[in-house]
Each structure stands twice: as structure tokens, then as C-alpha cells.
Amino acid sequence: MGKKVLFVFNLHSGKGLIKAKISDILDELSKMGYETIAYSTQSAGDAKRQVLKYADSLDIMLCAGGDGTVSDAAAGIIESGRDIPLVFIPCGSTNDYGTTLNVSKKPLESIDRMAAENFKAVDIGKFNDSYFNYIAAFGLLTDIAYTTDQNLKNIMGYGAYLIEVAKRLFNIPVINATIETEEGKTYSDGWFYGMITNSTQVAGLKNITGDVVRLDDGLFEVTLIRATHNPIEFIEAFTSLTKGADSKFIERFKSRKITVRSDEPIAWTLDGEPGGEHTLVNIENLHQAVRIAVKKGYVDEIFEERGVEDETDE
């Protein structure tokens, strides 16, 4: 009997192009001898629930969808307590995580990665009792980053965000919060935005999370934007963020554990999906918690062991 694969797919991710590929994927899995359980997600959290339902008998998890769908799948793997390798077919409109991993959007190439069994262990974020793959964020940009028109972003890059920001310059909420790190550093101020990331890209923008990002080093990249006093200062801060430049309005650092405290509830997003409102958040890096498929022989600077091939490549 072949290996058992749970294939979970979100037909509504991105432009829904995965719909035309489902039969080809299932046919290829059958030809390769996989025993497949297929499930079309109906609501948020479905991928996680399906992993937990079948975890004891699974050999591999195949997930087709956006960043939120693969985040659910990874959360299910962690909560199952089993080491189930994850294969990701990016189908979303932004695909921050897939782009960071350099994963092809072509389904059959994903199945090739699965057959090669070439996996890298990546860090996963724990957010109170929830999980995220690449970003936990609060503040203004948690809305703007995912509501700015994608076509406009493709044409104008960070300029598209500036247009959206300009609409709100006189109504930007200030979030008063204290951020504490495991290393004993404390940042207490009024903030416009904060993000805890494990990604080279956020909302389609590259290089805003730091110069050196490793997906398996046990550390998050943390970026905080202080509240500014006028539109000119805000444009300066936002431009510095998108260009990766230094600014007196921006704090950047790395940490394994972060605590965020506030008197008023703060609304969060996790991997682009609503993360609830909280006055106390504990965020922890789960070091190399999930194995995810990459290209055969793929070695990149987002992994610590640069220049060293996996044993599966020999």
C-alpha cells in the first residue's frame, strides 16, 4: 500500500485557478501510488481540523491555497504531535510565504518535491494558544497590507501603499503598548504598527523584515513603527520601512520570545487572517517545528546551513 496523503485545497484562494488543476493533481497522485484523502476547505480552520482528524494515519500533508490555508495546515501538524511533512502549492493573491520559500505555483512541480522527499525544517510562531507561519502583526498596516489593490501593487510597488496610507493620514490610531523581549529589552511607546516575522516578504513587499532572515534559526525579526506627529513624518517612516532604511521612527531587532502588553485590546492578524483582540500576547519561536518540501538540491540563504546539501540530495 502506498503512502497516505491528505490533500487539502482552497478553491477560493487567489483567482480560484486551482479548480482547473484538481483532477490533474489527483490523477498524478494515483499514478505515483499515493493513497489520497482529498478535502475542499469550507471555512477557516478546515485544514487544521482535517490534519487532526487523519493525523495518526498520515504520511504526508499536501496543501493548495493561500498563506492562511497553509498556516492552518501547519498548526494542525503541530497540534497533532506528529512529524508530518508538509507540501505547499501556493494559490493565494499575495503568497508571501510561498515566495519566501521559493516554492513553485505549478501543482505538478509540488508533487515532484513531495516525491523527492526533500524537506527543510522551518520555525513556526506560537501566539498565545494559536500559531502562525510567517507574521503576527498589529496596527495600521495590518489592514492596508492586505486590502490594497493587488493590481495596483503589481504596477506601483510600495507606492500603492502610500496611496492607501494617504487616504488615512489624519485618522491613524495610536496603539500604546509595551514590547518585552526574552533578552530583557523593553520598548514602551505609542505605535502605528508592529510585526513579528519569519519571512523575506510581507504583503508582496520584499526586504522590509530585515537584511538577514533565516527561517530555521529560532529567531523572529521584529519591526515596530512609532507614532509620528504629522503626515510628513509618517511618509518618512513608511518609506524607510519599505526601502529597508534606518529611521528614528522604526525599531528593528531579533528575538525568540516577545511579550506585548497594553491597557486596551489590540487587534492582531496572523498570516493575513484575523488573530483576535488581546491585551496580553506571548509569542514564542518553535524552532524547526515543521518540515516543508523544497526543490531537490535547493539551498538558500534563508536556511542556516548554506552551501550544504541535505542527505536526501546525495
PDB file of N, CA, C and O in Angstrom, residues 2-65:
ATOM      1  N   GLY A   2       0.498   2.263  -0.827  1.00  0.00           N
ATOM      2  CA  GLY A   2       1.283   3.473  -0.939  1.00  0.00           C
ATOM      3  C   GLY A   2       1.129   4.364   0.277  1.00  0.00           C
ATOM      4  O   GLY A   2       0.312   4.126   1.172  1.00  0.00           O
ATOM      5  N   LYS A   3       1.949   5.398   0.305  1.00  0.00           N
ATOM      6  CA  LYS A   3       1.865   6.351   1.391  1.00  0.00           C
ATOM      7  C   LYS A   3       0.529   7.085   1.363  1.00  0.00           C
ATOM      8  O   LYS A   3      -0.005   7.376   0.298  1.00  0.00           O
ATOM      9  N   LYS A   4       0.019   7.387   2.565  1.00  0.00           N
ATOM     10  CA  LYS A   4      -1.267   8.075   2.652  1.00  0.00           C
ATOM     11  C   LYS A   4      -1.032   9.586   2.677  1.00  0.00           C
ATOM     12  O   LYS A   4      -0.267  10.095   3.492  1.00  0.00           O
ATOM     13  N   VAL A   5      -1.713  10.293   1.779  1.00  0.00           N
ATOM     14  CA  VAL A   5      -1.580  11.732   1.633  1.00  0.00           C
ATOM     15  C   VAL A   5      -2.919  12.397   1.905  1.00  0.00           C
ATOM     16  O   VAL A   5      -3.954  11.978   1.374  1.00  0.00           O
ATOM     17  N   LEU A   6      -2.909  13.423   2.737  1.00  0.00           N
ATOM     18  CA  LEU A   6      -4.087  14.273   2.905  1.00  0.00           C
ATOM     19  C   LEU A   6      -3.896  15.480   2.006  1.00  0.00           C
ATOM     20  O   LEU A   6      -2.963  16.264   2.185  1.00  0.00           O
ATOM     21  N   PHE A   7      -4.768  15.621   1.009  1.00  0.00           N
ATOM     22  CA  PHE A   7      -4.712  16.738   0.067  1.00  0.00           C
ATOM     23  C   PHE A   7      -5.855  17.695   0.392  1.00  0.00           C
ATOM     24  O   PHE A   7      -7.020  17.406   0.151  1.00  0.00           O
ATOM     25  N   VAL A   8      -5.519  18.837   0.968  1.00  0.00           N
ATOM     26  CA  VAL A   8      -6.498  19.859   1.333  1.00  0.00           C
ATOM     27  C   VAL A   8      -6.306  21.055   0.413  1.00  0.00           C
ATOM     28  O   VAL A   8      -5.176  21.529   0.239  1.00  0.00           O
ATOM     29  N   PHE A   9      -7.399  21.536  -0.180  1.00  0.00           N
ATOM     30  CA  PHE A   9      -7.274  22.642  -1.128  1.00  0.00           C
ATOM     31  C   PHE A   9      -8.385  23.667  -0.910  1.00  0.00           C
ATOM     32  O   PHE A   9      -9.507  23.340  -0.532  1.00  0.00           O
ATOM     33  N   ASN A  10      -8.027  24.926  -1.133  1.00  0.00           N
ATOM     34  CA  ASN A  10      -8.971  26.042  -1.008  1.00  0.00           C
ATOM     35  C   ASN A  10      -9.302  26.542  -2.408  1.00  0.00           C
ATOM     36  O   ASN A  10      -8.487  27.205  -3.052  1.00  0.00           O
ATOM     37  N   LEU A  11     -10.499  26.237  -2.879  1.00  0.00           N
ATOM     38  CA  LEU A  11     -10.897  26.592  -4.240  1.00  0.00           C
ATOM     39  C   LEU A  11     -11.062  28.091  -4.435  1.00  0.00           C
ATOM     40  O   LEU A  11     -11.161  28.576  -5.563  1.00  0.00           O
ATOM     41  N   HIS A  12     -11.119  28.843  -3.340  1.00  0.00           N
ATOM     42  CA  HIS A  12     -11.371  30.284  -3.433  1.00  0.00           C
ATOM     43  C   HIS A  12     -10.104  31.119  -3.273  1.00  0.00           C
ATOM     44  O   HIS A  12     -10.169  32.352  -3.319  1.00  0.00           O
ATOM     45  N   SER A  13      -8.962  30.482  -3.074  1.00  0.00           N
ATOM     46  CA  SER A  13      -7.713  31.227  -2.924  1.00  0.00           C
ATOM     47  C   SER A  13      -7.352  31.936  -4.222  1.00  0.00           C
ATOM     48  O   SER A  13      -7.497  31.377  -5.318  1.00  0.00           O
ATOM     49  N   GLY A  14      -6.857  33.169  -4.080  1.00  0.00           N
ATOM     50  CA  GLY A  14      -6.450  33.921  -5.256  1.00  0.00           C
ATOM     51  C   GLY A  14      -7.585  34.067  -6.238  1.00  0.00           C
ATOM     52  O   GLY A  14      -8.701  34.446  -5.898  1.00  0.00           O
ATOM     53  N   LYS A  15      -7.319  33.726  -7.476  1.00  0.00           N
ATOM     54  CA  LYS A  15      -8.328  33.821  -8.529  1.00  0.00           C
ATOM     55  C   LYS A  15      -9.048  32.491  -8.768  1.00  0.00           C
ATOM     56  O   LYS A  15      -9.777  32.341  -9.749  1.00  0.00           O
ATOM     57  N   GLY A  16      -8.836  31.526  -7.868  1.00  0.00           N
ATOM     58  CA  GLY A  16      -9.523  30.240  -7.998  1.00  0.00           C
ATOM     59  C   GLY A  16      -8.996  29.365  -9.116  1.00  0.00           C
ATOM     60  O   GLY A  16      -9.679  28.430  -9.552  1.00  0.00           O
ATOM     61  N   LEU A  17      -7.765  29.615  -9.566  1.00  0.00           N
ATOM     62  CA  LEU A  17      -7.214  28.864 -10.693  1.00  0.00           C
ATOM     63  C   LEU A  17      -6.951  27.404 -10.354  1.00  0.00           C
ATOM     64  O   LEU A  17      -6.841  26.566 -11.258  1.00  0.00           O
ATOM     65  N   ILE A  18      -6.857  27.093  -9.067  1.00  0.00           N
ATOM     66  CA  ILE A  18      -6.578  25.708  -8.671  1.00  0.00           C
ATOM     67  C   ILE A  18      -7.710  24.767  -9.072  1.00  0.00           C
ATOM     68  O   ILE A  18      -7.501  23.557  -9.228  1.00  0.00           O
ATOM     69  N   LYS A  19      -8.908  25.321  -9.254  1.00  0.00           N
ATOM     70  CA  LYS A  19     -10.064  24.481  -9.620  1.00  0.00           C
ATOM     71  C   LYS A  19      -9.775  23.644 -10.854  1.00  0.00           C
ATOM     72  O   LYS A  19     -10.157  22.471 -10.924  1.00  0.00           O
ATOM     73  N   ALA A  20      -9.120  24.240 -11.839  1.00  0.00           N
ATOM     74  CA  ALA A  20      -8.862  23.546 -13.102  1.00  0.00           C
ATOM     75  C   ALA A  20      -7.751  22.509 -12.980  1.00  0.00           C
ATOM     76  O   ALA A  20      -7.538  21.720 -13.914  1.00  0.00           O
ATOM     77  N   LYS A  21      -7.057  22.468 -11.847  1.00  0.00           N
ATOM     78  CA  LYS A  21      -5.912  21.575 -11.689  1.00  0.00           C
ATOM     79  C   LYS A  21      -6.179  20.387 -10.770  1.00  0.00           C
ATOM     80  O   LYS A  21      -5.342  19.494 -10.686  1.00  0.00           O
ATOM     81  N   ILE A  22      -7.318  20.390 -10.085  1.00  0.00           N
ATOM     82  CA  ILE A  22      -7.583  19.347  -9.086  1.00  0.00           C
ATOM     83  C   ILE A  22      -7.539  17.954  -9.687  1.00  0.00           C
ATOM     84  O   ILE A  22      -6.896  17.039  -9.132  1.00  0.00           O
ATOM     85  N   SER A  23      -8.210  17.759 -10.811  1.00  0.00           N
ATOM     86  CA  SER A  23      -8.249  16.414 -11.406  1.00  0.00           C
ATOM     87  C   SER A  23      -6.857  15.955 -11.826  1.00  0.00           C
ATOM     88  O   SER A  23      -6.504  14.782 -11.673  1.00  0.00           O
ATOM     89  N   ASP A  24      -6.041  16.880 -12.353  1.00  0.00           N
ATOM     90  CA  ASP A  24      -4.672  16.520 -12.749  1.00  0.00           C
ATOM     91  C   ASP A  24      -3.838  16.118 -11.535  1.00  0.00           C
ATOM     92  O   ASP A  24      -3.043  15.172 -11.603  1.00  0.00           O
ATOM     93  N   ILE A  25      -4.025  16.842 -10.437  1.00  0.00           N
ATOM     94  CA  ILE A  25      -3.279  16.532  -9.215  1.00  0.00           C
ATOM     95  C   ILE A  25      -3.655  15.147  -8.697  1.00  0.00           C
ATOM     96  O   ILE A  25      -2.785  14.331  -8.374  1.00  0.00           O
ATOM     97  N   LEU A  26      -4.961  14.887  -8.619  1.00  0.00           N
ATOM     98  CA  LEU A  26      -5.423  13.590  -8.119  1.00  0.00           C
ATOM     99  C   LEU A  26      -4.958  12.453  -9.024  1.00  0.00           C
ATOM    100  O   LEU A  26      -4.569  11.372  -8.547  1.00  0.00           O
ATOM    101  N   ASP A  27      -4.987  12.692 -10.324  1.00  0.00           N
ATOM    102  CA  ASP A  27      -4.543  11.669 -11.275  1.00  0.00           C
ATOM    103  C   ASP A  27      -3.058  11.375 -11.085  1.00  0.00           C
ATOM    104  O   ASP A  27      -2.635  10.206 -11.077  1.00  0.00           O
ATOM    105  N   GLU A  28      -2.250  12.419 -10.923  1.00  0.00           N
ATOM    106  CA  GLU A  28      -0.808  12.236 -10.748  1.00  0.00           C
ATOM    107  C   GLU A  28      -0.494  11.504  -9.448  1.00  0.00           C
ATOM    108  O   GLU A  28       0.383  10.632  -9.409  1.00  0.00           O
ATOM    109  N   LEU A  29      -1.237  11.851  -8.382  1.00  0.00           N
ATOM    110  CA  LEU A  29      -1.023  11.172  -7.106  1.00  0.00           C
ATOM    111  C   LEU A  29      -1.331   9.680  -7.222  1.00  0.00           C
ATOM    112  O   LEU A  29      -0.613   8.839  -6.678  1.00  0.00           O
ATOM    113  N   SER A  30      -2.392   9.352  -7.949  1.00  0.00           N
ATOM    114  CA  SER A  30      -2.750   7.938  -8.151  1.00  0.00           C
ATOM    115  C   SER A  30      -1.681   7.215  -8.959  1.00  0.00           C
ATOM    116  O   SER A  30      -1.289   6.087  -8.626  1.00  0.00           O
ATOM    117  N   LYS A  31      -1.192   7.847 -10.006  1.00  0.00           N
ATOM    118  CA  LYS A  31      -0.168   7.231 -10.848  1.00  0.00           C
ATOM    119  C   LYS A  31       1.105   6.953 -10.058  1.00  0.00           C
ATOM    120  O   LYS A  31       1.822   5.981 -10.335  1.00  0.00           O
ATOM    121  N   MET A  32       1.384   7.818  -9.072  1.00  0.00           N
ATOM    122  CA  MET A  32       2.598   7.673  -8.284  1.00  0.00           C
ATOM    123  C   MET A  32       2.411   6.740  -7.090  1.00  0.00           C
ATOM    124  O   MET A  32       3.345   6.535  -6.315  1.00  0.00           O
ATOM    125  N   GLY A  33       1.202   6.176  -6.953  1.00  0.00           N
ATOM    126  CA  GLY A  33       0.974   5.171  -5.929  1.00  0.00           C
ATOM    127  C   GLY A  33       0.567   5.709  -4.569  1.00  0.00           C
ATOM    128  O   GLY A  33       0.549   4.964  -3.586  1.00  0.00           O
ATOM    129  N   TYR A  34       0.221   6.995  -4.490  1.00  0.00           N
ATOM    130  CA  TYR A  34      -0.206   7.555  -3.216  1.00  0.00           C
ATOM    131  C   TYR A  34      -1.674   7.222  -2.950  1.00  0.00           C
ATOM    132  O   TYR A  34      -2.507   7.211  -3.864  1.00  0.00           O
ATOM    133  N   GLU A  35      -1.976   6.945  -1.704  1.00  0.00           N
ATOM    134  CA  GLU A  35      -3.360   6.783  -1.266  1.00  0.00           C
ATOM    135  C   GLU A  35      -3.818   8.149  -0.754  1.00  0.00           C
ATOM    136  O   GLU A  35      -3.289   8.655   0.242  1.00  0.00           O
ATOM    137  N   THR A  36      -4.785   8.752  -1.449  1.00  0.00           N
ATOM    138  CA  THR A  36      -5.099  10.162  -1.216  1.00  0.00           C
ATOM    139  C   THR A  36      -6.461  10.366  -0.568  1.00  0.00           C
ATOM    140  O   THR A  36      -7.462   9.781  -0.992  1.00  0.00           O
ATOM    141  N   ILE A  37      -6.477  11.215   0.450  1.00  0.00           N
ATOM    142  CA  ILE A  37      -7.715  11.732   1.026  1.00  0.00           C
ATOM    143  C   ILE A  37      -7.816  13.184   0.585  1.00  0.00           C
ATOM    144  O   ILE A  37      -6.931  13.988   0.883  1.00  0.00           O
ATOM    145  N   ALA A  38      -8.850  13.534  -0.176  1.00  0.00           N
ATOM    146  CA  ALA A  38      -8.989  14.883  -0.714  1.00  0.00           C
ATOM    147  C   ALA A  38     -10.115  15.624   0.002  1.00  0.00           C
ATOM    148  O   ALA A  38     -11.183  15.058   0.262  1.00  0.00           O
ATOM    149  N   TYR A  39      -9.858  16.902   0.307  1.00  0.00           N
ATOM    150  CA  TYR A  39     -10.870  17.695   1.015  1.00  0.00           C
ATOM    151  C   TYR A  39     -10.808  19.148   0.551  1.00  0.00           C
ATOM    152  O   TYR A  39      -9.745  19.764   0.541  1.00  0.00           O
ATOM    153  N   SER A  40     -11.956  19.681   0.161  1.00  0.00           N
ATOM    154  CA  SER A  40     -12.084  21.083  -0.220  1.00  0.00           C
ATOM    155  C   SER A  40     -12.500  21.896   1.003  1.00  0.00           C
ATOM    156  O   SER A  40     -13.571  21.646   1.583  1.00  0.00           O
ATOM    157  N   THR A  41     -11.677  22.851   1.421  1.00  0.00           N
ATOM    158  CA  THR A  41     -11.983  23.610   2.632  1.00  0.00           C
ATOM    159  C   THR A  41     -13.253  24.436   2.455  1.00  0.00           C
ATOM    160  O   THR A  41     -13.504  24.995   1.389  1.00  0.00           O
ATOM    161  N   GLN A  42     -14.033  24.510   3.527  1.00  0.00           N
ATOM    162  CA  GLN A  42     -15.299  25.242   3.508  1.00  0.00           C
ATOM    163  C   GLN A  42     -15.273  26.481   4.391  1.00  0.00           C
ATOM    164  O   GLN A  42     -16.096  27.381   4.238  1.00  0.00           O
ATOM    165  N   SER A  43     -14.329  26.535   5.326  1.00  0.00           N
ATOM    166  CA  SER A  43     -14.252  27.671   6.236  1.00  0.00           C
ATOM    167  C   SER A  43     -12.861  27.731   6.850  1.00  0.00           C
ATOM    168  O   SER A  43     -12.067  26.781   6.729  1.00  0.00           O
ATOM    169  N   ALA A  44     -12.558  28.840   7.495  1.00  0.00           N
ATOM    170  CA  ALA A  44     -11.262  28.993   8.157  1.00  0.00           C
ATOM    171  C   ALA A  44     -11.072  27.895   9.199  1.00  0.00           C
ATOM    172  O   ALA A  44     -12.004  27.534   9.912  1.00  0.00           O
ATOM    173  N   GLY A  45      -9.890  27.343   9.272  1.00  0.00           N
ATOM    174  CA  GLY A  45      -9.589  26.290  10.244  1.00  0.00           C
ATOM    175  C   GLY A  45      -9.833  24.893   9.732  1.00  0.00           C
ATOM    176  O   GLY A  45      -9.488  23.910  10.413  1.00  0.00           O
ATOM    177  N   ASP A  46     -10.408  24.753   8.525  1.00  0.00           N
ATOM    178  CA  ASP A  46     -10.704  23.420   7.991  1.00  0.00           C
ATOM    179  C   ASP A  46      -9.444  22.587   7.775  1.00  0.00           C
ATOM    180  O   ASP A  46      -9.428  21.384   8.043  1.00  0.00           O
ATOM    181  N   ALA A  47      -8.395  23.205   7.256  1.00  0.00           N
ATOM    182  CA  ALA A  47      -7.155  22.451   7.011  1.00  0.00           C
ATOM    183  C   ALA A  47      -6.622  21.869   8.308  1.00  0.00           C
ATOM    184  O   ALA A  47      -6.207  20.702   8.367  1.00  0.00           O
ATOM    185  N   LYS A  48      -6.649  22.660   9.355  1.00  0.00           N
ATOM    186  CA  LYS A  48      -6.188  22.191  10.664  1.00  0.00           C
ATOM    187  C   LYS A  48      -7.052  21.038  11.160  1.00  0.00           C
ATOM    188  O   LYS A  48      -6.539  20.008  11.635  1.00  0.00           O
ATOM    189  N   ARG A  49      -8.358  21.185  11.043  1.00  0.00           N
ATOM    190  CA  ARG A  49      -9.271  20.131  11.528  1.00  0.00           C
ATOM    191  C   ARG A  49      -9.067  18.828  10.768  1.00  0.00           C
ATOM    192  O   ARG A  49      -9.131  17.734  11.357  1.00  0.00           O
ATOM    193  N   GLN A  50      -8.817  18.907   9.469  1.00  0.00           N
ATOM    194  CA  GLN A  50      -8.616  17.690   8.682  1.00  0.00           C
ATOM    195  C   GLN A  50      -7.299  17.002   9.040  1.00  0.00           C
ATOM    196  O   GLN A  50      -7.223  15.776   9.093  1.00  0.00           O
ATOM    197  N   VAL A  51      -6.264  17.786   9.297  1.00  0.00           N
ATOM    198  CA  VAL A  51      -4.995  17.188   9.727  1.00  0.00           C
ATOM    199  C   VAL A  51      -5.193  16.435  11.033  1.00  0.00           C
ATOM    200  O   VAL A  51      -4.747  15.289  11.189  1.00  0.00           O
ATOM    201  N   LEU A  52      -5.863  17.060  11.982  1.00  0.00           N
ATOM    202  CA  LEU A  52      -6.082  16.417  13.283  1.00  0.00           C
ATOM    203  C   LEU A  52      -6.957  15.176  13.152  1.00  0.00           C
ATOM    204  O   LEU A  52      -6.766  14.186  13.873  1.00  0.00           O
ATOM    205  N   LYS A  53      -7.886  15.200  12.211  1.00  0.00           N
ATOM    206  CA  LYS A  53      -8.782  14.060  12.014  1.00  0.00           C
ATOM    207  C   LYS A  53      -8.032  12.825  11.511  1.00  0.00           C
ATOM    208  O   LYS A  53      -8.295  11.698  11.946  1.00  0.00           O
ATOM    209  N   TYR A  54      -7.085  13.031  10.610  1.00  0.00           N
ATOM    210  CA  TYR A  54      -6.399  11.903   9.967  1.00  0.00           C
ATOM    211  C   TYR A  54      -4.944  11.735  10.397  1.00  0.00           C
ATOM    212  O   TYR A  54      -4.230  10.866   9.867  1.00  0.00           O
ATOM    213  N   ALA A  55      -4.488  12.541  11.347  1.00  0.00           N
ATOM    214  CA  ALA A  55      -3.058  12.607  11.680  1.00  0.00           C
ATOM    215  C   ALA A  55      -2.417  11.251  11.953  1.00  0.00           C
ATOM    216  O   ALA A  55      -1.293  10.989  11.510  1.00  0.00           O
ATOM    217  N   ASP A  56      -3.094  10.388  12.669  1.00  0.00           N
ATOM    218  CA  ASP A  56      -2.484   9.118  13.087  1.00  0.00           C
ATOM    219  C   ASP A  56      -2.118   8.215  11.914  1.00  0.00           C
ATOM    220  O   ASP A  56      -1.247   7.346  12.047  1.00  0.00           O
ATOM    221  N   SER A  57      -2.772   8.410  10.769  1.00  0.00           N
ATOM    222  CA  SER A  57      -2.514   7.521   9.634  1.00  0.00           C
ATOM    223  C   SER A  57      -1.809   8.226   8.477  1.00  0.00           C
ATOM    224  O   SER A  57      -1.553   7.612   7.441  1.00  0.00           O
ATOM    225  N   LEU A  58      -1.484   9.504   8.636  1.00  0.00           N
ATOM    226  CA  LEU A  58      -0.912  10.264   7.529  1.00  0.00           C
ATOM    227  C   LEU A  58       0.593  10.092   7.402  1.00  0.00           C
ATOM    228  O   LEU A  58       1.314   9.993   8.393  1.00  0.00           O
ATOM    229  N   ASP A  59       1.058  10.075   6.146  1.00  0.00           N
ATOM    230  CA  ASP A  59       2.490  10.110   5.855  1.00  0.00           C
ATOM    231  C   ASP A  59       2.917  11.485   5.353  1.00  0.00           C
ATOM    232  O   ASP A  59       4.038  11.922   5.596  1.00  0.00           O
ATOM    233  N   ILE A  60       2.026  12.163   4.628  1.00  0.00           N
ATOM    234  CA  ILE A  60       2.348  13.462   4.032  1.00  0.00           C
ATOM    235  C   ILE A  60       1.092  14.337   4.008  1.00  0.00           C
ATOM    236  O   ILE A  60      -0.023  13.836   3.851  1.00  0.00           O
ATOM    237  N   MET A  61       1.289  15.649   4.140  1.00  0.00           N
ATOM    238  CA  MET A  61       0.219  16.628   4.015  1.00  0.00           C
ATOM    239  C   MET A  61       0.491  17.477   2.770  1.00  0.00           C
ATOM    240  O   MET A  61       1.568  18.070   2.641  1.00  0.00           O
ATOM    241  N   LEU A  62      -0.475  17.511   1.845  1.00  0.00           N
ATOM    242  CA  LEU A  62      -0.381  18.334   0.644  1.00  0.00           C
ATOM    243  C   LEU A  62      -1.436  19.418   0.739  1.00  0.00           C
ATOM    244  O   LEU A  62      -2.629  19.125   0.907  1.00  0.00           O
ATOM    245  N   CYS A  63      -1.018  20.673   0.636  1.00  0.00           N
ATOM    246  CA  CYS A  63      -1.912  21.799   0.865  1.00  0.00           C
ATOM    247  C   CYS A  63      -1.857  22.760  -0.315  1.00  0.00           C
ATOM    248  O   CYS A  63      -0.784  23.218  -0.697  1.00  0.00           O
ATOM    249  N   ALA A  64      -3.012  23.066  -0.918  1.00  0.00           N
ATOM    250  CA  ALA A  64      -3.103  24.043  -2.003  1.00  0.00           C
ATOM    251  C   ALA A  64      -4.012  25.180  -1.549  1.00  0.00           C
ATOM    252  O   ALA A  64      -5.186  24.964  -1.254  1.00  0.00           O
ATOM    253  N   GLY A  65      -3.448  26.370  -1.483  1.00  0.00           N
ATOM    254  CA  GLY A  65      -4.235  27.507  -1.022  1.00  0.00           C
ATOM    255  C   GLY A  65      -3.349  28.713  -0.784  1.00  0.00           C
ATOM    256  O   GLY A  65      -2.198  28.756  -1.234  1.00  0.00           O
TER     257      GLY A  65
END
